[in-house]
PDB file of C-alpha atoms in Angstrom:
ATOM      1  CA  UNK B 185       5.718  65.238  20.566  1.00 75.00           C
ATOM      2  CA  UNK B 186       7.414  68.242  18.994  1.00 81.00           C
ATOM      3  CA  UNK B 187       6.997  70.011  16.273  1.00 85.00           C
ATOM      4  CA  UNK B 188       8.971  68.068  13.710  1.00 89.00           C
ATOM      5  CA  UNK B 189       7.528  65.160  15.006  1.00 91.00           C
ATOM      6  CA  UNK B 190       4.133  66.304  13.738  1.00 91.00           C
ATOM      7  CA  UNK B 191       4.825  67.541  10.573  1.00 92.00           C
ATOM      8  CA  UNK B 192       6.396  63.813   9.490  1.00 93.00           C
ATOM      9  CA  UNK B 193       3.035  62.534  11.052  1.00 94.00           C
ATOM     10  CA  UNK B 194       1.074  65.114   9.136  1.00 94.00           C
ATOM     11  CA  UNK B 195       3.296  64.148   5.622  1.00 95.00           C
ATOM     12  CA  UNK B 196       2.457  60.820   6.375  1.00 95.00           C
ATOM     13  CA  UNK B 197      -1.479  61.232   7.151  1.00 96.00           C
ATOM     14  CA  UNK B 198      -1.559  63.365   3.805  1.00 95.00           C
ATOM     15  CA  UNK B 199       0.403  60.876   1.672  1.00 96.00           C
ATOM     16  CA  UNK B 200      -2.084  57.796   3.365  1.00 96.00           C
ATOM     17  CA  UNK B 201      -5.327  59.944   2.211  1.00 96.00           C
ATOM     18  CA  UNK B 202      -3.986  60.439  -0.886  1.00 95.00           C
ATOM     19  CA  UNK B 203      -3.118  57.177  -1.900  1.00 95.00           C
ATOM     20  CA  UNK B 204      -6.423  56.518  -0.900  1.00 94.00           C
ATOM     21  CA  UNK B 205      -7.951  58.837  -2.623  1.00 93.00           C
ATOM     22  CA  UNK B 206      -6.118  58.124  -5.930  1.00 93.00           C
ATOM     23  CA  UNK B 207      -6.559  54.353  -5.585  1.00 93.00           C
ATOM     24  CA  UNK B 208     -10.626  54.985  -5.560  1.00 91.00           C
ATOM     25  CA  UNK B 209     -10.296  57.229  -8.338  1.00 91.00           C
ATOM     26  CA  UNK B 210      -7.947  55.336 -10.479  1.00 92.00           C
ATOM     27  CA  UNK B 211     -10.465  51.595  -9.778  1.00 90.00           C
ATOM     28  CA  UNK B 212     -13.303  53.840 -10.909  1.00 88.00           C
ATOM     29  CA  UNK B 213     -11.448  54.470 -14.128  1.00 88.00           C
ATOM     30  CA  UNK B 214     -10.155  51.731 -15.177  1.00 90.00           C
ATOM     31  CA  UNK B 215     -13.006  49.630 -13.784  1.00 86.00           C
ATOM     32  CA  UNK B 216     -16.228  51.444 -14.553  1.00 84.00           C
ATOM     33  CA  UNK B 217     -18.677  48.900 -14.118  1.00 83.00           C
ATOM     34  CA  UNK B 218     -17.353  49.021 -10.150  1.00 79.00           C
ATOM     35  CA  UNK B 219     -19.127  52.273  -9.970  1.00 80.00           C
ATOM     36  CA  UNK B 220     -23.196  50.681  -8.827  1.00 73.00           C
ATOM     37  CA  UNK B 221     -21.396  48.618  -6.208  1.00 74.00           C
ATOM     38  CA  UNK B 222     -19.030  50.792  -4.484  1.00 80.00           C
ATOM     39  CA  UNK B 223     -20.036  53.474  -2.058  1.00 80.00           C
ATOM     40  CA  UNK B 224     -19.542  56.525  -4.125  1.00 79.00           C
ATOM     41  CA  UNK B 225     -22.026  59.050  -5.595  1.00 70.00           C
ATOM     42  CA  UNK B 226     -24.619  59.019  -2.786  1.00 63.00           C
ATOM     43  CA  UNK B 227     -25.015  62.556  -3.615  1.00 61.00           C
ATOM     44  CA  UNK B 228     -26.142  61.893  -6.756  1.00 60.00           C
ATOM     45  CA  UNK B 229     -29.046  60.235  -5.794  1.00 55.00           C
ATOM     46  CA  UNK B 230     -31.542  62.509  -7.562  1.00 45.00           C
ATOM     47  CA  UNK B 231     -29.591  62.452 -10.952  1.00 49.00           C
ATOM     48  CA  UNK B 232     -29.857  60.099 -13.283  1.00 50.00           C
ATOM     49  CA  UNK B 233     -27.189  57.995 -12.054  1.00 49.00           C
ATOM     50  CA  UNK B 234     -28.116  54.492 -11.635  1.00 50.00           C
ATOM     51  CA  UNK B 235     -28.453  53.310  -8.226  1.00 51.00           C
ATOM     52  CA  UNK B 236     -27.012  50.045  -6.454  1.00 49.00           C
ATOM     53  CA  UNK B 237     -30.370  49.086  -5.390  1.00 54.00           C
ATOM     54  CA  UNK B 238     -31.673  50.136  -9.331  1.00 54.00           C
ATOM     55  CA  UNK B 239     -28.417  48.161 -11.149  1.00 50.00           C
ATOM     56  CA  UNK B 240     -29.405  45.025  -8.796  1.00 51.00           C
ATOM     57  CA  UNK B 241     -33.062  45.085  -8.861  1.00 55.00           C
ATOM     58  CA  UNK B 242     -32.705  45.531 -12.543  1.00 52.00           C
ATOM     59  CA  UNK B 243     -30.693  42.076 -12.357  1.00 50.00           C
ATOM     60  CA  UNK B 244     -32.869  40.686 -11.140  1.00 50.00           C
ATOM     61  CA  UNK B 245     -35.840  41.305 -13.637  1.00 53.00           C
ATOM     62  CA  UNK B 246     -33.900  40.036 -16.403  1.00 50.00           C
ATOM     63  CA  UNK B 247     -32.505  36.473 -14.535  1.00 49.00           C
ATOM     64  CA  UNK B 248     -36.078  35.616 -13.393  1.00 51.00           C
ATOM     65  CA  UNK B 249     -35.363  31.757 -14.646  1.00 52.00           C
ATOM     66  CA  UNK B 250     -31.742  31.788 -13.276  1.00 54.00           C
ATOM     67  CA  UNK B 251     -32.188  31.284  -8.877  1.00 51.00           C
ATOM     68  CA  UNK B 252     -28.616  30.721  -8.338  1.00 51.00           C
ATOM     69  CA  UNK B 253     -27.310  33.942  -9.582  1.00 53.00           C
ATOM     70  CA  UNK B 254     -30.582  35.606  -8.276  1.00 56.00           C
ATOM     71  CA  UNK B 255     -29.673  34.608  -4.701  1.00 57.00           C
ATOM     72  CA  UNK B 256     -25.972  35.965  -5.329  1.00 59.00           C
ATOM     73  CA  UNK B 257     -27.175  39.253  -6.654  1.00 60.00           C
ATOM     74  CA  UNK B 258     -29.483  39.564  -3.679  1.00 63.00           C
ATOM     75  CA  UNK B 259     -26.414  39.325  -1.315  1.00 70.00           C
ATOM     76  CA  UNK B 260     -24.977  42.306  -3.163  1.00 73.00           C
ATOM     77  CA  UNK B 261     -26.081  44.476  -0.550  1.00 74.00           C
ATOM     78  CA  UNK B 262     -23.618  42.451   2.129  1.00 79.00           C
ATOM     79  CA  UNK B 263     -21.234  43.099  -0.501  1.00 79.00           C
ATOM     80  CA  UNK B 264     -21.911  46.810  -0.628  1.00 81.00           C
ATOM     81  CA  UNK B 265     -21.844  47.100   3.476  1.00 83.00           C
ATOM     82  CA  UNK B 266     -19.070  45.507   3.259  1.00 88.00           C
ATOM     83  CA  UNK B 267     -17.226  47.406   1.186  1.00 88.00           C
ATOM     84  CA  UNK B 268     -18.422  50.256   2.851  1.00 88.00           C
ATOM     85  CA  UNK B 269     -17.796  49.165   6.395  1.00 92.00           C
ATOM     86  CA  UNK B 270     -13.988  48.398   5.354  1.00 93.00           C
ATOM     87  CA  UNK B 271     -13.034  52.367   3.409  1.00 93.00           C
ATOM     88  CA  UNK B 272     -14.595  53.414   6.486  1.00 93.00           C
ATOM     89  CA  UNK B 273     -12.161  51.874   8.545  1.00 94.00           C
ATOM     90  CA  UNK B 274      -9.094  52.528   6.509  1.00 95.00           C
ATOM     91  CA  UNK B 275     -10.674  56.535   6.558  1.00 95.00           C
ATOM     92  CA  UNK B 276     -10.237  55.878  10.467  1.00 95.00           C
ATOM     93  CA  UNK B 277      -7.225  54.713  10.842  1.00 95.00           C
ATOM     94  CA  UNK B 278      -5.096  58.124  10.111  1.00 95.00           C
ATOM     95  CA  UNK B 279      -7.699  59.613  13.007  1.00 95.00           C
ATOM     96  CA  UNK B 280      -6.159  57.352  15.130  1.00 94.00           C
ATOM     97  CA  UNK B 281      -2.389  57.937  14.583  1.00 94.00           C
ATOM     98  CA  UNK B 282      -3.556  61.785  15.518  1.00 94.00           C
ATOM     99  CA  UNK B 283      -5.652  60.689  18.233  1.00 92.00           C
ATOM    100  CA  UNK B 284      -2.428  58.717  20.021  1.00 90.00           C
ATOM    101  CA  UNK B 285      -0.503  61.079  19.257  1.00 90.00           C
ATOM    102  CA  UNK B 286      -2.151  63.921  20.865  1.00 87.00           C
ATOM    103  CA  UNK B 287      -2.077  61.819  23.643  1.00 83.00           C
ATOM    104  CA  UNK B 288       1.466  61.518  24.292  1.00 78.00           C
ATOM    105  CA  UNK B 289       2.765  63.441  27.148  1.00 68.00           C
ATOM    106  CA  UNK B 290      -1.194  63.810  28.851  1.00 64.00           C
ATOM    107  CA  UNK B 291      -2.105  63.317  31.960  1.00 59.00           C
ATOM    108  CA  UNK B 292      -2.126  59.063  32.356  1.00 56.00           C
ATOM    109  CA  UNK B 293      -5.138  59.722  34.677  1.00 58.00           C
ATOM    110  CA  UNK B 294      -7.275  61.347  31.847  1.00 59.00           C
ATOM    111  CA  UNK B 295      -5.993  59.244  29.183  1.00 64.00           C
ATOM    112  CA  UNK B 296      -8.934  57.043  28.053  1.00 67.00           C
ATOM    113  CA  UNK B 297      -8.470  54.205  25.771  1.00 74.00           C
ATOM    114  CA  UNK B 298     -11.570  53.517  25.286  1.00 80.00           C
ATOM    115  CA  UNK B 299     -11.747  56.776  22.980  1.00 84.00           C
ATOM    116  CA  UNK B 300      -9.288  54.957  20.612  1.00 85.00           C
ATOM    117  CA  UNK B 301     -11.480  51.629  20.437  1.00 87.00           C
ATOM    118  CA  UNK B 302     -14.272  54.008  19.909  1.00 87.00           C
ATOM    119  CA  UNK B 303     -12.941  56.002  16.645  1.00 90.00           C
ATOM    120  CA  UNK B 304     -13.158  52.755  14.853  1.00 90.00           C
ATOM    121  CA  UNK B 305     -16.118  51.078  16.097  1.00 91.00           C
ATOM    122  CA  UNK B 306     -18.631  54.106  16.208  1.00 88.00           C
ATOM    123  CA  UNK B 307     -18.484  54.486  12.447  1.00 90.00           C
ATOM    124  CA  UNK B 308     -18.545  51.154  11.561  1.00 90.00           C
ATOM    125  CA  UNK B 309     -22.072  50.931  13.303  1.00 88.00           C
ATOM    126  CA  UNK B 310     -23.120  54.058  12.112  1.00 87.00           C
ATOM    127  CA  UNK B 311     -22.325  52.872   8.571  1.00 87.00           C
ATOM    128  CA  UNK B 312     -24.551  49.803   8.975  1.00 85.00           C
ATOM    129  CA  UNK B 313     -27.645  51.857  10.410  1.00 84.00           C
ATOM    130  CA  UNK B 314     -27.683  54.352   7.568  1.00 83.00           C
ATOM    131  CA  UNK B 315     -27.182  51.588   5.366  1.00 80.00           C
ATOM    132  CA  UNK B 316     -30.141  49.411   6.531  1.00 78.00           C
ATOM    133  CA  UNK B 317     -32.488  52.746   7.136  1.00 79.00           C
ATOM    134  CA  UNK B 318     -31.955  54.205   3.974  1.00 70.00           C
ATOM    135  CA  UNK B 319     -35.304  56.271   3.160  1.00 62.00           C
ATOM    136  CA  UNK B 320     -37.382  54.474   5.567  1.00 68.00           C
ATOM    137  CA  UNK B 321     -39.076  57.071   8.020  1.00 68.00           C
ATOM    138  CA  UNK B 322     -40.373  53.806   9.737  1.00 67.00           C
ATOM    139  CA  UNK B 323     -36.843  52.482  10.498  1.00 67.00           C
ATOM    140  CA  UNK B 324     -35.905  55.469  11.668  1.00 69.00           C
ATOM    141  CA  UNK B 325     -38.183  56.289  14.386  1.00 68.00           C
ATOM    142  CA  UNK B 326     -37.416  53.119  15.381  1.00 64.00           C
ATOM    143  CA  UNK B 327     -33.695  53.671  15.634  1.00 66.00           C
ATOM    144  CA  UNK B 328     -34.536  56.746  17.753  1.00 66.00           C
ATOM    145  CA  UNK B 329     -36.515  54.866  20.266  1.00 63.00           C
ATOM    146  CA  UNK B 330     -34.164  52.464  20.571  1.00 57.00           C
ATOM    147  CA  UNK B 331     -31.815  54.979  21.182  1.00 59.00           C
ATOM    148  CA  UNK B 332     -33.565  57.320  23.610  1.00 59.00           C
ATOM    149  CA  UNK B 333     -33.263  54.063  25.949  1.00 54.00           C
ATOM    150  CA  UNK B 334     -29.657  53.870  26.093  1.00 54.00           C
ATOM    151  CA  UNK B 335     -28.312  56.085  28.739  1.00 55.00           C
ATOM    152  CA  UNK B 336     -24.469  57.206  28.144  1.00 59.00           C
ATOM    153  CA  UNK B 337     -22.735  58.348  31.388  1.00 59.00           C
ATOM    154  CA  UNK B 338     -19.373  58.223  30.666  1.00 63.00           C
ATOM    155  CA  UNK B 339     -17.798  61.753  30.111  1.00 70.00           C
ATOM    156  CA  UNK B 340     -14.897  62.859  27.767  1.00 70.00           C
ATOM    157  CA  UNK B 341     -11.805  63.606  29.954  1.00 69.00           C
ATOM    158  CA  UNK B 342     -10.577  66.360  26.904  1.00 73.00           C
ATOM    159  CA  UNK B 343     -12.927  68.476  24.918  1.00 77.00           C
ATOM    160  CA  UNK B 344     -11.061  67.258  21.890  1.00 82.00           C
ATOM    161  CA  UNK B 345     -12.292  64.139  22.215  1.00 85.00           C
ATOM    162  CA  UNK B 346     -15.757  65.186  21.517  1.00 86.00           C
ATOM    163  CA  UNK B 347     -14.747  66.468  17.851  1.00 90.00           C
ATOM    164  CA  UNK B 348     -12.844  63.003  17.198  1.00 91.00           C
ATOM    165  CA  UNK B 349     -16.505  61.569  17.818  1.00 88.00           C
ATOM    166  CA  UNK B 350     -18.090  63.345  15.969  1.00 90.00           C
ATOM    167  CA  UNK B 351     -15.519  62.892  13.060  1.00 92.00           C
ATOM    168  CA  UNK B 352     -16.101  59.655  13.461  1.00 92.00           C
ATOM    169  CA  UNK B 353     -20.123  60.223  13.004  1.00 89.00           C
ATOM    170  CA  UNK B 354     -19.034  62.211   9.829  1.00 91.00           C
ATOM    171  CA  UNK B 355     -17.724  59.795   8.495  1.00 92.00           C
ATOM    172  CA  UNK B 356     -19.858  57.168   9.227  1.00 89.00           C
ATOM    173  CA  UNK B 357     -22.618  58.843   7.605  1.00 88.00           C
ATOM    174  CA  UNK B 358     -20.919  59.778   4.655  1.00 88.00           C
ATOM    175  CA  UNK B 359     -20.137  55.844   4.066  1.00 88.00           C
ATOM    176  CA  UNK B 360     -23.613  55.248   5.322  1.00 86.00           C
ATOM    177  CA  UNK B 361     -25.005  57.560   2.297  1.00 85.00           C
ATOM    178  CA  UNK B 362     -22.480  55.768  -0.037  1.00 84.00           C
ATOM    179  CA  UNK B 363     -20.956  58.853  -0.350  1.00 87.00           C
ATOM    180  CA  UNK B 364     -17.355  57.603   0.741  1.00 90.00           C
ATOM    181  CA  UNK B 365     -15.674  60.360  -1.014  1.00 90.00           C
ATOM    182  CA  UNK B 366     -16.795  62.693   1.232  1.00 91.00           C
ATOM    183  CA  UNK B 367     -15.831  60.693   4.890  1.00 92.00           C
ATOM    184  CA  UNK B 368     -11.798  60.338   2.952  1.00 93.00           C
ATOM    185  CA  UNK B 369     -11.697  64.243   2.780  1.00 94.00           C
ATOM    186  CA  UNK B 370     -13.303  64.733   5.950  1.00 94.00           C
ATOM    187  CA  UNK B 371     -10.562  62.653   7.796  1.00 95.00           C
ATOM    188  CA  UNK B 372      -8.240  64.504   5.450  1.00 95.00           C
ATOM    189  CA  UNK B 373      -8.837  67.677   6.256  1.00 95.00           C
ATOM    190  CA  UNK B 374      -9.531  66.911  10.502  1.00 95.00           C
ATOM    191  CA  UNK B 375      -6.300  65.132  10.865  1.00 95.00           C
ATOM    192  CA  UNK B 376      -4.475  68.158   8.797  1.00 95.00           C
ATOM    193  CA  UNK B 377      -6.216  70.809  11.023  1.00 94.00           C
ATOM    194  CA  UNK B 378      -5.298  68.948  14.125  1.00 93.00           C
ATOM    195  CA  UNK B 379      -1.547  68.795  13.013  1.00 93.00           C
ATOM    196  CA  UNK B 380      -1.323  72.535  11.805  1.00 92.00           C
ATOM    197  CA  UNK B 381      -2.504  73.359  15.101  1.00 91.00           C
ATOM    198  CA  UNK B 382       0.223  71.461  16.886  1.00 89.00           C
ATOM    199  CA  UNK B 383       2.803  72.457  14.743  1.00 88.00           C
ATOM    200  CA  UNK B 384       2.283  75.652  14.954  1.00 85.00           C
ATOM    201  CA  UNK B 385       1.466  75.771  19.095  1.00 78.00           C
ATOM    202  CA  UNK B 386      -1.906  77.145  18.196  1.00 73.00           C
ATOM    203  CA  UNK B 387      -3.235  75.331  21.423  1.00 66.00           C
ATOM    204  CA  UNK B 388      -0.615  76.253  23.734  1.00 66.00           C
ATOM    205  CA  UNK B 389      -1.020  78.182  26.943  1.00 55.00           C
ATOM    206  CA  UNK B 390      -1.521  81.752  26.790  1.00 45.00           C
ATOM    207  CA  UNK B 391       1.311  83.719  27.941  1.00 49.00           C
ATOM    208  CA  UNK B 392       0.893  85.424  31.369  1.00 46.00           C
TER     209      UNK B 392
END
């Protein structure tokens, strides 16, 4: 791709974030009572901020007579996953326009498109882990066990790829923590860096 190329893809990655961005921000302000059951504020976990699992539990305590709405408050947390699971995917899915781009022009015997069908899978289960974990020290040496006995042999045919994966950890953690804000401006700010540095040739070879 050349240059102009990447700077419309880099006008359109920053326009998709921010519209993003804005749309959170403007539900959360006209809808306040979203706020306990979308993934934002994980960071403010030690304020006094109500949590999800607070606002829900607290439901629950006052509809101790009512079952049916009980049992739909107690799938809340699907709903929260969910919600979670999806942002994280639309956070992805500029990553990806990058990702294929970069690729244009490679080597077809390094390309590996299994990378791509990575970016937005890896997240989405690293999403659900944090979610179910949490604060359990339990759950988590579990997860590590299970872990340790999956072998991974495969190697990454570009070094670049590596830092798309681990994006794509960010991110997932960020939504994991319900801290969504932070995986948007991640994605932002990786798929921006990645374009500058096209645009500009700052990965071109080094003149003899």
């Amino acid at each position: 791709m050349d240059k102009s190329s990447w700077q419309r893809l880099g006008v359109k990655v920053l326009a998709y974030y921010l519209l993003l961005i804005f749309g959170m921000v403007g539900l959360l302000y006209f809808f306040p009572i979203l706020e306990p059951y979308l993934p934002v504020g994980g960071l403010d976990r030690f304020s006094d901020t109500p949590s999800f699992d607070e606002v829900v539990s607290t439901y629950r305590d006052t509809t101790d007579d009512d079952k049916v709405f009980r049992g739909v408050y107690r799938m809340m947390e699907a709903v929260l996953m969910s919600v979670a699971i999806g942002l994280t995917l639309l956070i992805m899915v500029p990553i990806t326009w990058v990702y294929r781009a970069s690729q244009v022009g490679a080597n077809a015997k390094k390309q590996d498109k299994t990378v791509l069908e990575t970016l937005l899978v890896l997240p989405v289960i690293i999403t659900s882990i944090v979610l179910i974990i949490q604060n359990s020290v339990a759950l988590a040496f579990g997860l590590a066990g299970i872990v340790a006995g999956v072998q991974y042999r495969n190697r990454l045919a570009f070094s670049v790829d590596a830092a798309y994966l681990f994006v794509a950890i960010a991110i997932g953690l960020a939504s994991g923590i319900e801290a969504v804000g932070i995986g948007m401006i991640t994605g932002l700010w990786f798929c921006l860096t990645l374009v500058v540095v096209k645009i500009f040739g700052l990965s071109e070879d080094f003149p003899a």
